[in-house]
Short mmCIF file of C-alpha atoms and ligand atoms in Angstrom, two decimals:
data_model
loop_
_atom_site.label_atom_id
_atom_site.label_comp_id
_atom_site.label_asym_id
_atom_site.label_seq_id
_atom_site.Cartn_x
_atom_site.Cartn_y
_atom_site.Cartn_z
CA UNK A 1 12.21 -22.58 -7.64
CA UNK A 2 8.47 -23.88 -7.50
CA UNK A 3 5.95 -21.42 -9.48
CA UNK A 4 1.96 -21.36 -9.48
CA UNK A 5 0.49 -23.91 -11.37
CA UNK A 6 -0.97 -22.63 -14.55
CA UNK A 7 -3.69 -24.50 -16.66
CA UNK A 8 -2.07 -23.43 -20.12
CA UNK A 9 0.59 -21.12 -21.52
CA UNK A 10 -0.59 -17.84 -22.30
CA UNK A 11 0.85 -15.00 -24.12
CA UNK A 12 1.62 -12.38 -22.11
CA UNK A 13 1.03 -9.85 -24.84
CA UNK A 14 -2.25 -7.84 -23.22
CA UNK A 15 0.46 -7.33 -20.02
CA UNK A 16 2.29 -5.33 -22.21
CA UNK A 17 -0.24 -2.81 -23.48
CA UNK A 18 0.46 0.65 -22.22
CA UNK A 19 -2.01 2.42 -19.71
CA UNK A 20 -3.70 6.01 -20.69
CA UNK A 21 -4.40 8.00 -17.50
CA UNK A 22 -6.74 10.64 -18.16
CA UNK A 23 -4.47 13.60 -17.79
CA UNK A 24 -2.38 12.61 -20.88
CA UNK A 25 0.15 10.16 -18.62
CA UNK A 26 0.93 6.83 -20.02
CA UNK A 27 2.02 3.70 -18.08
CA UNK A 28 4.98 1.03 -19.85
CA UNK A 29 2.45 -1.89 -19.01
CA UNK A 30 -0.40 -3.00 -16.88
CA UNK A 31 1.96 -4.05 -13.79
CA UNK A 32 1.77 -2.47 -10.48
CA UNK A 33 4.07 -2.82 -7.48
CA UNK A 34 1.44 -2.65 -4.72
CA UNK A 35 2.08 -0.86 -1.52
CA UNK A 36 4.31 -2.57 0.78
CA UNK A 37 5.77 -1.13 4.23
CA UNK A 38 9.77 -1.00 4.17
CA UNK A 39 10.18 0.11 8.00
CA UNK A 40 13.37 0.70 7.07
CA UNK A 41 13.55 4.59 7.25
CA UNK A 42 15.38 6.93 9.84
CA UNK A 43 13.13 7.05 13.07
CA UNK A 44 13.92 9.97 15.77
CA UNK A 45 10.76 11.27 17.24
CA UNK A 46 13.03 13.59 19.34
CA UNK A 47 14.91 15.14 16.55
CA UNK A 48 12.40 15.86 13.89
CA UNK A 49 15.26 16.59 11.16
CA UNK A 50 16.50 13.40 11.59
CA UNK A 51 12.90 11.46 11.55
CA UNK A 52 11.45 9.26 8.43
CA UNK A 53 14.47 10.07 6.67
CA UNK A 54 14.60 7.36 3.69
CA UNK A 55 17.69 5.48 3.85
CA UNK A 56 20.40 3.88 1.41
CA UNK A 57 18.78 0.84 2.74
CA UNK A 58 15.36 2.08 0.79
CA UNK A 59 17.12 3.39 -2.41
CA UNK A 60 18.27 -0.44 -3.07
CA UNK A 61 15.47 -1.70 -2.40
CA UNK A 62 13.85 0.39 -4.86
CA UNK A 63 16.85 0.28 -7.61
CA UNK A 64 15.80 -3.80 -7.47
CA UNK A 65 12.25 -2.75 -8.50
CA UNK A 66 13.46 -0.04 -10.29
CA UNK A 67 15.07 -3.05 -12.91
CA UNK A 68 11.59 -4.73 -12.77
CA UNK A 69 9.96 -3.27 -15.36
CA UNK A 70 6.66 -2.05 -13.76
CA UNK A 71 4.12 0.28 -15.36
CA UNK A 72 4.18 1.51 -11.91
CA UNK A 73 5.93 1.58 -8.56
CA UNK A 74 4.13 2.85 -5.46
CA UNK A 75 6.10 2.83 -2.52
CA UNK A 76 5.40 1.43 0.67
CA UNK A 77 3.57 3.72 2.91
CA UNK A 78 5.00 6.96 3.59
CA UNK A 79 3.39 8.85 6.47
CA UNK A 80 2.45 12.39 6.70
CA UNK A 81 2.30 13.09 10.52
CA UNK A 82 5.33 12.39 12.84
CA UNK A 83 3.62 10.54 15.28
CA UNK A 84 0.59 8.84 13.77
CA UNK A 85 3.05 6.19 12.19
CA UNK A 86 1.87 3.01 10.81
CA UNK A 87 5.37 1.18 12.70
CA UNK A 88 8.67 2.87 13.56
CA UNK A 89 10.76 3.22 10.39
CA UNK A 90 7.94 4.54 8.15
CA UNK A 91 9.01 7.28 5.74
CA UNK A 92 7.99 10.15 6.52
CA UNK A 93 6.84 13.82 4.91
CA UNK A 94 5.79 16.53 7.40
CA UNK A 95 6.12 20.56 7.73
CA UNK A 96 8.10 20.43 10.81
CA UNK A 97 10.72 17.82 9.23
CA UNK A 98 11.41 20.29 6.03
CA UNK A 99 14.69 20.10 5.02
CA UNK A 100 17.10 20.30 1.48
CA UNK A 101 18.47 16.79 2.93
CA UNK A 102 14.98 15.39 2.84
CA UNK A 103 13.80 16.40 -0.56
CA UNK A 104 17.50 14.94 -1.84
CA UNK A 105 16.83 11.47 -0.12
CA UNK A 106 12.88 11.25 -1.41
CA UNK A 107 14.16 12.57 -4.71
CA UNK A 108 16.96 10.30 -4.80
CA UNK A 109 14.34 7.76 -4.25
CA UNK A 110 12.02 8.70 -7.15
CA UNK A 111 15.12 8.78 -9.15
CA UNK A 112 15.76 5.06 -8.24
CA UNK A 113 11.67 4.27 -9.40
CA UNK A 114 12.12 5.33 -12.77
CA UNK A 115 15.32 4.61 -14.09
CA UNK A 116 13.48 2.53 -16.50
CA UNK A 117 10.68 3.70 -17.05
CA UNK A 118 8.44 3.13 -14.37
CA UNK A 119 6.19 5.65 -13.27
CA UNK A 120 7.02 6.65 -8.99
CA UNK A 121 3.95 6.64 -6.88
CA UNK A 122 4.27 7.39 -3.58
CA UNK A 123 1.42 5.92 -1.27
CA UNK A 124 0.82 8.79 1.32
CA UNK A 125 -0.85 7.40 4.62
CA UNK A 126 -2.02 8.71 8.10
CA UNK A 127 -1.98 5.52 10.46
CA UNK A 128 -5.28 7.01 12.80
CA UNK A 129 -6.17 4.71 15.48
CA UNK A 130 -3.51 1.77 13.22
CA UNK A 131 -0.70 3.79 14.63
CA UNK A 132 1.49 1.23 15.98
CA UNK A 133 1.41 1.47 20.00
CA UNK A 134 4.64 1.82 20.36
CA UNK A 135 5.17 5.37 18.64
CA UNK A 136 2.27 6.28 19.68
CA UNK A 137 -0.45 5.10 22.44
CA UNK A 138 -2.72 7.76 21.84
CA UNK A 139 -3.27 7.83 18.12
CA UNK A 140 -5.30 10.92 16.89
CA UNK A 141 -8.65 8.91 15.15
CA UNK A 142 -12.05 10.00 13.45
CA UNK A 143 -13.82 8.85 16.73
CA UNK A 144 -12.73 7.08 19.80
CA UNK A 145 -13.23 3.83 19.05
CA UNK A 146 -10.65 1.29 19.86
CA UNK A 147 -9.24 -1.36 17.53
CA UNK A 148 -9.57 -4.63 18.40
CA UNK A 149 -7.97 -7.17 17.08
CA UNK A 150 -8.94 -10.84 16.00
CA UNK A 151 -7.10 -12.83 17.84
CA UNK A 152 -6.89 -9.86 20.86
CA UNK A 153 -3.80 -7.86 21.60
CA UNK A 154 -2.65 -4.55 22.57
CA UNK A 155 -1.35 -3.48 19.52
CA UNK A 156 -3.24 -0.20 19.14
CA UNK A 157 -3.58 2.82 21.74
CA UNK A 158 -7.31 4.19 22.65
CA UNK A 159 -7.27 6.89 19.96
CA UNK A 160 -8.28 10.68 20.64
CA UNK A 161 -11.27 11.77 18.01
CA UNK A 162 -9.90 14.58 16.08
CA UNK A 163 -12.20 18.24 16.36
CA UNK A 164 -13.45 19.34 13.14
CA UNK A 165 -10.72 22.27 13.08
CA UNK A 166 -8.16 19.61 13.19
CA UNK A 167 -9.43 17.31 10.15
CA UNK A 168 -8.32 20.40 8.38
CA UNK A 169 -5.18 21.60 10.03
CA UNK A 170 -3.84 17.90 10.91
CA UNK A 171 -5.21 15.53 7.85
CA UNK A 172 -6.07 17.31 4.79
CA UNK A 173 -3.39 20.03 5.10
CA UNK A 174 -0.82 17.40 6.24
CA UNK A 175 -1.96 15.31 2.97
CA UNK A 176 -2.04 18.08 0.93
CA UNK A 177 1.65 19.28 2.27
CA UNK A 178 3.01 15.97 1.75
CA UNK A 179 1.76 15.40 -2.03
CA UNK A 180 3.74 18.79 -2.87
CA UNK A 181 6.75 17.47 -1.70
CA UNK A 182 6.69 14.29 -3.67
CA UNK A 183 5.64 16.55 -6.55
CA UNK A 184 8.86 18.44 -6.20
CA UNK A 185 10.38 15.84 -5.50
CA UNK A 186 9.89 14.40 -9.26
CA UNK A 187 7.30 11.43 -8.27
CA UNK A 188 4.57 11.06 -10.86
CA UNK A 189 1.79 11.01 -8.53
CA UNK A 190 0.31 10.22 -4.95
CA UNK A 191 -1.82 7.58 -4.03
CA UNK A 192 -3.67 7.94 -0.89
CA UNK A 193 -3.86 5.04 1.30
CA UNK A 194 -8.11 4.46 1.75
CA UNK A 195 -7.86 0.71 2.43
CA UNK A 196 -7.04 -1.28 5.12
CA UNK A 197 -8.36 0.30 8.21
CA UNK A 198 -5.87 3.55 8.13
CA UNK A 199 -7.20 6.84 8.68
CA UNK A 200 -8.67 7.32 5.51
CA UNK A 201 -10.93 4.76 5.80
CA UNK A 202 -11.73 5.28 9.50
CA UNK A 203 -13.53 7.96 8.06
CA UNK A 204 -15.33 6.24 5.53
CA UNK A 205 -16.56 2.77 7.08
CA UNK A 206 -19.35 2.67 9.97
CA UNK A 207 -17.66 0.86 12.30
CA UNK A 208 -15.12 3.57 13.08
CA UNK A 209 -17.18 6.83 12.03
CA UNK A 210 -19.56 7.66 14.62
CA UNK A 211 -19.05 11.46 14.17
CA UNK A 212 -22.46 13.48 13.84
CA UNK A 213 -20.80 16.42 11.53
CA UNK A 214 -20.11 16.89 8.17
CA UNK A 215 -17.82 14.28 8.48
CA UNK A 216 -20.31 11.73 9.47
CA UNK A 217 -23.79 9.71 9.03
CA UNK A 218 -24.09 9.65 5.04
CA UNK A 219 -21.79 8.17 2.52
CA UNK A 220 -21.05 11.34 1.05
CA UNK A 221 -20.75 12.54 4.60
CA UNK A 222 -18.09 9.71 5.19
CA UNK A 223 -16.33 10.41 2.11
CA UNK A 224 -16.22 14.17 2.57
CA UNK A 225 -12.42 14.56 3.68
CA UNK A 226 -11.29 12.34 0.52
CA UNK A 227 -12.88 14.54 -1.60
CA UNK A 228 -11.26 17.95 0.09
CA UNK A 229 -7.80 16.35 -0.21
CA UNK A 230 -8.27 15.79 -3.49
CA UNK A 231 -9.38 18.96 -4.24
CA UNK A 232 -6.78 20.83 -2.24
CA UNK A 233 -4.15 18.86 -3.73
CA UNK A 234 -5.19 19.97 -7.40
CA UNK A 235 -4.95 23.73 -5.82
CA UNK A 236 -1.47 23.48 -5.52
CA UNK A 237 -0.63 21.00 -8.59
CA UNK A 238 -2.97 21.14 -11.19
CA UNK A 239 -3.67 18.39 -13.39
CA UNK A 240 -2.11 20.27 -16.68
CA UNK A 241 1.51 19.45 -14.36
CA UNK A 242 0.09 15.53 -15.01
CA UNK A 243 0.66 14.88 -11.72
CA UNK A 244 -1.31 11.78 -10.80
CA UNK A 245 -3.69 11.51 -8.00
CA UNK A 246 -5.00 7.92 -7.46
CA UNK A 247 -6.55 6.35 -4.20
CA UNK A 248 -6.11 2.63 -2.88
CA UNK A 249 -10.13 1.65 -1.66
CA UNK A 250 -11.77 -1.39 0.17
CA UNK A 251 -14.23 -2.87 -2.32
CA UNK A 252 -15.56 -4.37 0.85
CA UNK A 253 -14.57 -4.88 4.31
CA UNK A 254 -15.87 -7.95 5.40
CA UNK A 255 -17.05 -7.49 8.69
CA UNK A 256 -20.28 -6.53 10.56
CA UNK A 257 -21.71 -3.10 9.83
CA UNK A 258 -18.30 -2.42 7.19
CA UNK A 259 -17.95 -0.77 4.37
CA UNK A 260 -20.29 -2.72 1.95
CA UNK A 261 -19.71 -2.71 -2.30
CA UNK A 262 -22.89 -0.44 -2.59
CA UNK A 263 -20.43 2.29 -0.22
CA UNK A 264 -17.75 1.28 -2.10
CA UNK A 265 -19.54 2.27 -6.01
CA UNK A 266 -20.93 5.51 -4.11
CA UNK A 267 -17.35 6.58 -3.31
CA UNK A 268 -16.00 5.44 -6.80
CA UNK A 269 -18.34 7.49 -8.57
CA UNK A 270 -17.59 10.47 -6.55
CA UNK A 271 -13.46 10.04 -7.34
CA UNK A 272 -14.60 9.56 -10.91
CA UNK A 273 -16.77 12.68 -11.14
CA UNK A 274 -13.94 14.42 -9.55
CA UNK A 275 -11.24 13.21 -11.85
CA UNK A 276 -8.84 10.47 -9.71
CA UNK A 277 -6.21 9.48 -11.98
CA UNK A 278 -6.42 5.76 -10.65
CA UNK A 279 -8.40 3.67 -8.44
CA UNK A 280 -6.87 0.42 -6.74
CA UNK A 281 -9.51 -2.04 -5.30
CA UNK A 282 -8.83 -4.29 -2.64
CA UNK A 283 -10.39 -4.83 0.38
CA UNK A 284 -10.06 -5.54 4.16
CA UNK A 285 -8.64 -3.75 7.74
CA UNK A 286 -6.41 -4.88 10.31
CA UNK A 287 -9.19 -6.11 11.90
CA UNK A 288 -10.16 -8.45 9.53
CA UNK A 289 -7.38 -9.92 7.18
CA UNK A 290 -8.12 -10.86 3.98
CA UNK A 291 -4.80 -11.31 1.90
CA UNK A 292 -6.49 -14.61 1.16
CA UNK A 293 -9.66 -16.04 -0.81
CA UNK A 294 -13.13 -15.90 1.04
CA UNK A 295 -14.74 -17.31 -1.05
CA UNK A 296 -14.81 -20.63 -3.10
CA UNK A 297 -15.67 -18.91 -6.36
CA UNK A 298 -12.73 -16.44 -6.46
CA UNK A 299 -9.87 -19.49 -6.28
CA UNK A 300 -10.22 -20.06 -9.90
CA UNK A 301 -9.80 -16.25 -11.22
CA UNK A 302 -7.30 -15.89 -8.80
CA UNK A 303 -7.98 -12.04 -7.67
CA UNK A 304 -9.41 -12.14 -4.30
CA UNK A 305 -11.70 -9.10 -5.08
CA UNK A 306 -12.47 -9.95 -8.46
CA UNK A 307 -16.41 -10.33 -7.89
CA UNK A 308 -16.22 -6.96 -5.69
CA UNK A 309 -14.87 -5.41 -8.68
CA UNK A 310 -16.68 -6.20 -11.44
CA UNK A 311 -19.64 -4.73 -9.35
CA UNK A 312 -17.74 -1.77 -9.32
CA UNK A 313 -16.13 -1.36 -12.28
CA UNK A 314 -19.04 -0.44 -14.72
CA UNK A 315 -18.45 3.31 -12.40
CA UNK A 316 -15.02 4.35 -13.78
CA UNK A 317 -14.79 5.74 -17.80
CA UNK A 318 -12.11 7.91 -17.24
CA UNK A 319 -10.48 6.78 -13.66
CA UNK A 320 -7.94 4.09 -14.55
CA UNK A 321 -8.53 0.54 -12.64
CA UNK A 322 -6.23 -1.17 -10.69
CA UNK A 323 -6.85 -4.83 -9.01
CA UNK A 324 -4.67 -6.11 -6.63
CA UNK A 325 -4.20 -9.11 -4.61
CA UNK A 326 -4.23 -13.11 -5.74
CA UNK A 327 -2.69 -12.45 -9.05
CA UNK A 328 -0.30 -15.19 -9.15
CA UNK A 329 -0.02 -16.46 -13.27
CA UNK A 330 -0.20 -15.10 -16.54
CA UNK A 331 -3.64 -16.74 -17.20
CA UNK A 332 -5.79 -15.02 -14.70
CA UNK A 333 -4.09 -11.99 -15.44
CA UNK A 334 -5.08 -11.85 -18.86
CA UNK A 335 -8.25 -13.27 -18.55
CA UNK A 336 -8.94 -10.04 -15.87
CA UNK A 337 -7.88 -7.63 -18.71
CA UNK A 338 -9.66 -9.69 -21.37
CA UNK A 339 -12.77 -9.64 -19.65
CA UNK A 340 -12.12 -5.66 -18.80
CA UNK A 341 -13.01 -6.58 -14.56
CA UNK A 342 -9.34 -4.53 -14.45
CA UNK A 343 -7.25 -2.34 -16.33
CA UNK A 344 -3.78 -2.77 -14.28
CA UNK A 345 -2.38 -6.25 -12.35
CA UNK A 346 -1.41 -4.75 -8.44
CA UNK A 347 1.27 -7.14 -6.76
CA UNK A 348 2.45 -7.52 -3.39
CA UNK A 349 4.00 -10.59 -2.03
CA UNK A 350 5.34 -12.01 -5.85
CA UNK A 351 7.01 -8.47 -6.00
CA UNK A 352 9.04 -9.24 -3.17
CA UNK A 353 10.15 -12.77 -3.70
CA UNK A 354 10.94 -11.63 -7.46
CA UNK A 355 11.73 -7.80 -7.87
CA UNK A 356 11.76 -8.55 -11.38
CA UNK A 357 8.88 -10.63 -12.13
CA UNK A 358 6.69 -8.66 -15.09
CA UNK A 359 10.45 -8.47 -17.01
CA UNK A 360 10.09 -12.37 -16.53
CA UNK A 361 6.64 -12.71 -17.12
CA UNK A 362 6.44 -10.20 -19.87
CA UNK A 363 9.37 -11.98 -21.71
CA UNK A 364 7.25 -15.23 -21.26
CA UNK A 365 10.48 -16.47 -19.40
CA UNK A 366 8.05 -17.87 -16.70
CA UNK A 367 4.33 -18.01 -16.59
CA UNK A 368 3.81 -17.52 -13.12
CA UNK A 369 5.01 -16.07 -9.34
CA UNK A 370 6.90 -18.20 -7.01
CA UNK A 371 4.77 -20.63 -5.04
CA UNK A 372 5.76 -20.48 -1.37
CA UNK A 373 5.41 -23.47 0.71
CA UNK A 374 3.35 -21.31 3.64
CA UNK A 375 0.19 -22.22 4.59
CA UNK A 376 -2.30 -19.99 2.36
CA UNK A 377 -4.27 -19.04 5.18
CA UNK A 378 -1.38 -17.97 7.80
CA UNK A 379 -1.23 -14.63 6.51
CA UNK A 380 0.83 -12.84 9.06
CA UNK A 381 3.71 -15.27 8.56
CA UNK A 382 3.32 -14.90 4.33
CA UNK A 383 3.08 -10.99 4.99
CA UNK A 384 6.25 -11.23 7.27
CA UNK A 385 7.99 -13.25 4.69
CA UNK A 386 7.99 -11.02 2.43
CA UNK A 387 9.21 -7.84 4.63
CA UNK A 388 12.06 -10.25 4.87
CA UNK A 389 12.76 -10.38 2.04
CA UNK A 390 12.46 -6.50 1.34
CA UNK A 391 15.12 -6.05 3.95
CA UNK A 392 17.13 -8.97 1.91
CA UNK A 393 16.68 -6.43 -1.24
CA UNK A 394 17.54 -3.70 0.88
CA UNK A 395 21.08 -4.93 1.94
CA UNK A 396 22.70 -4.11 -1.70
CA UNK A 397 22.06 -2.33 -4.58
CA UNK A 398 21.74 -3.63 -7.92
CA UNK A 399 25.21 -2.66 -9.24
CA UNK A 400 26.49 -4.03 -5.73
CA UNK A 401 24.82 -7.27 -6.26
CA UNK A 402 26.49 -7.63 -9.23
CA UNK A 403 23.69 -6.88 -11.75
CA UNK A 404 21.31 -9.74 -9.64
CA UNK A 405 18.46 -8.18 -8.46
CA UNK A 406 17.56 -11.82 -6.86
CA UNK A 407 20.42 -11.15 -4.12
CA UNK A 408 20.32 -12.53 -1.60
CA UNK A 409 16.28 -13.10 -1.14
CA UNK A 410 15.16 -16.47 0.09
CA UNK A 411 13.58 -19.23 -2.04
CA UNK A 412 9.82 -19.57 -0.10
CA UNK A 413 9.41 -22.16 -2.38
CA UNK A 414 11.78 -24.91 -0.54
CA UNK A 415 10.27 -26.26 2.16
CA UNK A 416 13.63 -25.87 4.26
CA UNK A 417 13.52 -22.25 4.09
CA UNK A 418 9.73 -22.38 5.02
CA UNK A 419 11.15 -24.18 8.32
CA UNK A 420 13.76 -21.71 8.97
CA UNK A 421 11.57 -18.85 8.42
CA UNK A 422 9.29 -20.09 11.07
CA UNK A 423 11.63 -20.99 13.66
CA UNK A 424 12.88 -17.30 13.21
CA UNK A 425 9.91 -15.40 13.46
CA UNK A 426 8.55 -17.38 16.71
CA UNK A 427 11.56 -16.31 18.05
CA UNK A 428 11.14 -12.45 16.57
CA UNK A 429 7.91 -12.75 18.21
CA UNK A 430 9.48 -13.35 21.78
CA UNK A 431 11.56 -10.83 21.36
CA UNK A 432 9.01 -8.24 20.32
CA UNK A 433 7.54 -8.95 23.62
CA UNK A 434 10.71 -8.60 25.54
CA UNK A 435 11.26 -5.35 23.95
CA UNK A 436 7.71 -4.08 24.58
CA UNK A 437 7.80 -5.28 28.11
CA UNK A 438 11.25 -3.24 28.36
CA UNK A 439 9.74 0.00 27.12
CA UNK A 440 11.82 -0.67 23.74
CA UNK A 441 10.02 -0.31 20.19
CA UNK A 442 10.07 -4.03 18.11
CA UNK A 443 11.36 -2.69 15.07
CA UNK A 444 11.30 -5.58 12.53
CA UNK A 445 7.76 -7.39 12.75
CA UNK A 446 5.54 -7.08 10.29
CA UNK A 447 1.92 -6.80 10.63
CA UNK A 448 -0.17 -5.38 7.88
CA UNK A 449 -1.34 -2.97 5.90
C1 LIG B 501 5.01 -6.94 3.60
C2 LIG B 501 3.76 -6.25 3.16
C3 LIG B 501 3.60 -4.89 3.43
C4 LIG B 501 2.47 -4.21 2.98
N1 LIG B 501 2.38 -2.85 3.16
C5 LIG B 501 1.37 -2.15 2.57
C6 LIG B 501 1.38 -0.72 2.57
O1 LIG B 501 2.29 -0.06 3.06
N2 LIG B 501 0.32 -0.10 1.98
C7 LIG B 501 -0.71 -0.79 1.38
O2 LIG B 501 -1.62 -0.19 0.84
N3 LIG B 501 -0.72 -2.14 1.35
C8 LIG B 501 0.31 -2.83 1.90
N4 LIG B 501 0.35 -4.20 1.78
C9 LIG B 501 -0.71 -4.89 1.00
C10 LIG B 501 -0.30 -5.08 -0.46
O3 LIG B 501 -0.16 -3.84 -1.13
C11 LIG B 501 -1.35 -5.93 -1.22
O4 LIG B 501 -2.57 -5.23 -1.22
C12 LIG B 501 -1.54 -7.32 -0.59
O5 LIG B 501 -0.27 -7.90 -0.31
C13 LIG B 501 -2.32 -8.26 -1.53
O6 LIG B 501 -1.64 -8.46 -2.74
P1 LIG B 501 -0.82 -9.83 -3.07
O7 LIG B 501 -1.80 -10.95 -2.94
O8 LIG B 501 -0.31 -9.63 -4.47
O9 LIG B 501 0.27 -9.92 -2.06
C14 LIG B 501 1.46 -4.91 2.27
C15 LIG B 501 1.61 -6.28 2.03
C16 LIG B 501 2.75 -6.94 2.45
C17 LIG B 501 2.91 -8.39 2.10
#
């Protein structure tokens, strides 16, 4: 297995250091399993009861991580309206879907999170005009502009702008609804989903807001229903139950008339002042991809964000820090912490090629993730890669794989596999189209998020 070149061997020691959230709540270590979709839920959008049910398929996945000694796990995202799904097989928590076999399955699943300590996040998420096409053509959205995607597709239905009523009754109550659950459920917290184009952030970036009440023109305006859900959440579970409440934000967006880093700091201060738990910073929509470096002065620090974020950070005292995507080797990890541009190490794709990678790294048994032989810059192949290998994790649990929570997931690293891997997914791509052109949803490609 090929790893990350690293320039020198570094303790892992500052890794290890546990994390204070404000509300009394400590963290193991600095490690973070990002967000990742699992698509691999129940999906029945004519039997409610029976809809974004997680399955056995998401408890092993989970019981992998579970082993992987995270400060924190936040689950992929799990949605909070029936129809405004990011892709068919998203988890889902909604009012009309209550049921004792639903809070067993997500509590199961929390269960699974922490059976070493880990603290269970679970990333709630309303798709907006991201909901897939195929659940839904006519997304509900925070205007009625159209996502358009680089290169252009037909991905994403002409979304309806929700009424001002309806931000209430169909977002913040739905948020609000959902973060009980999980809360009952015996998760540790909620992280809403404010990055990467989804509904959240519909609201807060220009080129998706063109609403002329409360809800839009200003920053604060933009930022408004963040804010209420926050505050409506805290309502129901107050921060003495040391619930957390953390948000996922774009330190930029990188494209025209987007979210800039000044936006960005406004909106941080604002979840500071109102006491967010965590903040994770990374940046991007699904219009513009940017899993990758953009610039040349990032490569060496690894983190893509990193220069976002130190602009930012100097705004959070009490909010705890989060910095996710890049980090790839001990080194840049430390030197992020060192240098205080991040409290907390977010990973995504090394997560899923090694469910167990801080044990590793925090051992010093290696001193970096695997290096995959994809091209850096081909994104949606790395990002479908690794849903690959989550459904690879998914097929046993730990105890069923014989105590190897490396079952069965494939080696990115050989070349071979690289080969294979491509092959497949040209031909999942044909497929997807088949099914599409026969009505039928294309369950297992994986875009982004
Ligand atoms: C397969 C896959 C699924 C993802 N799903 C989500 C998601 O559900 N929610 C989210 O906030 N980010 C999602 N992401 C983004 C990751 O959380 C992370 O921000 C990104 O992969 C960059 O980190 P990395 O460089 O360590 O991979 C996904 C990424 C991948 C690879």
């Amino acid at each position: 297995m090929k790893r990350f070149p690293h320039a020198a061997t570094v303790s892992s020691k500052v890794l290890g250091g546990k994390l204070n959230f404000p509300n009394g709540i400590t963290a193991q270590n600095r490690f973070m399993k990002a967000a990742m979709t699992e698509r691999l839920a129940t999906y029945s959008l004519d039997d409610f009861k029976n809809h974004g049910l997680p399955t056995e398929q998401i408890l092993n996945i989970y019981d992998k991580w579970g082993h992987g000694q995270f400060g924190m796990i936040i689950t992929g995202n799990v949605c909070v309206d029936p129809i405004n799904l990011e892709a068919a097989g998203n988890a889902i928590i909604f009012k009309e879907g209550e049921s004792s076999k639903r809070r067993n399955l997500f509590s199961q699943w929390a269960q699974k999170i922490k059976q070493d300590g880990s603290l269970a996040i679970m990333q709630l998420s309303h798709a907006g005009r991201q909901a897939s096409v195929f659940v839904n053509p006519t997304p509900y959205g925070v205007s009625d502009i159209e996502l358009k995607t680089d290169p252009p597709g037909s991905m994403y239905g002409k979304p309806i702008a929700l009424t001002t009523d309806q931000i209430k009754t169909e977002v913040v109550d739905r948020f609000v609804y959902a973060a009980k659950f999980a809360y009952e459920c015996g998760f540790d917290g909620v992280q809403l989903h404010g990055a990467h184009g989804y509904l959240l952030t519909q609201f807060t970036s220009p080129t998706t807001n063109n609403r002329n009440d409360k809800y839009g023109g200003s920053i604060e305006n933009r930022n408004r229903v963040i804010i209420e859900i926050y505050d409506e959440i805290r309502k129901e579970i107050p921060e003495t139950s040391g619930f957390l409440i953390g948000i996922k934000t774009n330190s930029k967006e990188f494209q025209d008339k987007g979210t800039t880093v000044e936006d960005a700091k406004q909106m941080c201060i604002e979840y500071e002042k109102r006491g967010f738990d965590f903040v994770e910073l990374t940046g991007g929509t699904a219009e513009k991809f940017v899993f990758a470096h953009q610039r040349e002065s990032t490569v060496i620090r690894e983190a893509f964000f990193v220069e976002f974020a130190e602009t930012i950070r100097p705004v959070f005292k009490n909010t705890v820090v989060y910095l996710t995507g890049g980090f790839r080797t001990t080194g840049a990890m430390v030197d992020a912490i060192t240098r205080n541009t991040t409290q907390g190490i977010g990973l995504g794709r090394p997560a899923t090629a090694e469910p167990d990678l801080p044990k590793k790294l925090l051992n010093g048994d290696v001193p970096s993730a695997v290096k995959d032989e994809f091209n850096p810059n081909d994104m949606i192949k790395q990002i479908m890669a690794s849903g690959s290998q989550i459904e690879q994790m998914a097929r046993n649990s730990v105890e069923g794989a014989g105590g190897n929570v490396m079952d069965q997931i494939t080696d990115y690293s050989d070349e071979k596999m690289v080969a294979l891997f491509t092959e497949k997914a040209a031909q999942l791509f044909v497929d997807a189209a088949k099914d599409a052109l026969a009505g039928k949803i294309p369950k297992n490609i994986v875009i982004m998020n």
